[in-house]
Coordinates of C-alpha atoms in Angstrom, one line a residue:
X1 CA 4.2 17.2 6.2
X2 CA 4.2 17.9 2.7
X3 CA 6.6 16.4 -0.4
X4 CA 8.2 18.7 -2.3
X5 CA 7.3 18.8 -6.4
X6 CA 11.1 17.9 -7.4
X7 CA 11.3 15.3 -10.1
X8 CA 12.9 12.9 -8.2
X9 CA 10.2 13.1 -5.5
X10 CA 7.3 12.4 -7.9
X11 CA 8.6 9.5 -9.4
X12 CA 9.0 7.9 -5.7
X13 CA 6.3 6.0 -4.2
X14 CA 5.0 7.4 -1.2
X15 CA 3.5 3.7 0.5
X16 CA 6.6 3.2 2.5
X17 CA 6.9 6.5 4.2
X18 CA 3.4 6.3 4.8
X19 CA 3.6 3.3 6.4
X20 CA 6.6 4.1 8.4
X21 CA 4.2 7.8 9.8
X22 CA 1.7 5.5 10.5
X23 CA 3.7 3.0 12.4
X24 CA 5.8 5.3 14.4
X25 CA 2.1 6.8 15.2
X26 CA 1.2 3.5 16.6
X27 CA 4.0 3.0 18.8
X28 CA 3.2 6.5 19.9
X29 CA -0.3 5.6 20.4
X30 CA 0.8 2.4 22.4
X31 CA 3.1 4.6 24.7
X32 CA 0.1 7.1 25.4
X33 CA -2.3 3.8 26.2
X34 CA -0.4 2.4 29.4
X35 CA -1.0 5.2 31.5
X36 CA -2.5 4.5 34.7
X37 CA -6.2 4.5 34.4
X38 CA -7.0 6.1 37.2
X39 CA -5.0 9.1 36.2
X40 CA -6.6 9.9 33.0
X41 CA -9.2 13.2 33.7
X42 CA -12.2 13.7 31.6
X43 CA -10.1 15.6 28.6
X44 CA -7.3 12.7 28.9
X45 CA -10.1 9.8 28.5
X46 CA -11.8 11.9 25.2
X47 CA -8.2 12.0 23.6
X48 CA -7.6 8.6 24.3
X49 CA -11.0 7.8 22.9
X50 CA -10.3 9.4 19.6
X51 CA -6.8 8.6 19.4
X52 CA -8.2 5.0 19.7
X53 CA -10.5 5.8 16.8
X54 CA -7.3 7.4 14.5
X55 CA -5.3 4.4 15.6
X56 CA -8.0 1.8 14.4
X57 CA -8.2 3.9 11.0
X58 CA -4.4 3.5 10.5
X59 CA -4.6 -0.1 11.4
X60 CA -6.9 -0.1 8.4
X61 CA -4.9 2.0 6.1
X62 CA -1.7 -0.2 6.4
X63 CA -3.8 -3.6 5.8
X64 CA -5.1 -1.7 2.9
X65 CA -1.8 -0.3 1.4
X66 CA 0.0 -4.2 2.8
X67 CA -3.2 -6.0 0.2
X68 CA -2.5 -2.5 -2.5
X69 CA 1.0 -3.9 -3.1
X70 CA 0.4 -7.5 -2.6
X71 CA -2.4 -6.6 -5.4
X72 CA 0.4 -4.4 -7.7
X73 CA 2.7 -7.8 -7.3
X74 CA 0.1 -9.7 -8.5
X75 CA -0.3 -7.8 -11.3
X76 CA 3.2 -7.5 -12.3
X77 CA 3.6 -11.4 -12.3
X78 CA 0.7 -11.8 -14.3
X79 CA 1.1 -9.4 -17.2
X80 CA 5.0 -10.6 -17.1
X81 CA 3.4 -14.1 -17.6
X82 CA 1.3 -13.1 -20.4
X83 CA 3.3 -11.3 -22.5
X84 CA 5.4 -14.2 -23.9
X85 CA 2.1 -16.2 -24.2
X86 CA 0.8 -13.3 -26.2
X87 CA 3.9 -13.6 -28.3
X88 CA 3.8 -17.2 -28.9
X89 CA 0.4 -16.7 -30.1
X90 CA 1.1 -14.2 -32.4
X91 CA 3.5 -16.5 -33.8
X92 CA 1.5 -18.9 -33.9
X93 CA -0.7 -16.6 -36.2
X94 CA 2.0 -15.5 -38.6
X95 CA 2.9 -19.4 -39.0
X96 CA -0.6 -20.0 -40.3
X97 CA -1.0 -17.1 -42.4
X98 CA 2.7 -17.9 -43.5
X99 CA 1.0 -21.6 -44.6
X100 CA -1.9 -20.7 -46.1
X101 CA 0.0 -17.6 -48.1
X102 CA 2.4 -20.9 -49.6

């Protein structure tokens, strides 16, 4: 599946639909796992094995991408926070230039 090059989708941020891929993957994944064991044949058992191996790679991409945004909000409360400490400071600054200056 690709994204088209539209304006509008390259301003969006692709995490969610991601996420939503690899969940409905999952739940695929999950479906394909409670067949009978004594049904699977030699081809079934390596697909499973390697659909096991995707599935535990997506696991890791979604705890990666859940800690990415945890990470970006994070960041955003922190350089919110600083800015008006920033500003303060710099007022601050002018005050003292202002006093020696008089």
């Amino acid at each position: 599946m690709t994204m088209s090059r539209s304006p509008a989708c390259r301003n969006k941020d692709p995490t969610p639909l991601l996420r939503e891929m690899i969940e409905n993957a999952i739940k695929t994944h999950t479906n394909v796992e409670s067949v009978s064991e004594n049904k699977i044949d030699r081809e079934t058992d390596d697909k499973l094995y390697y659909s096991k191996k995707i599935m535990n790679i997506m696991h890791e991409v979604v705890n990666r991408l859940n800690h990415l945004e945890e990470y970006k909000k994070v960041e955003k409360k922190n350089s919110t926070d600083d800015k008006p400490r920033q500003t303060q400071k710099m007022r601050d600054l002018n005050n003292k230039l202002i006093a020696k200056n008089e």
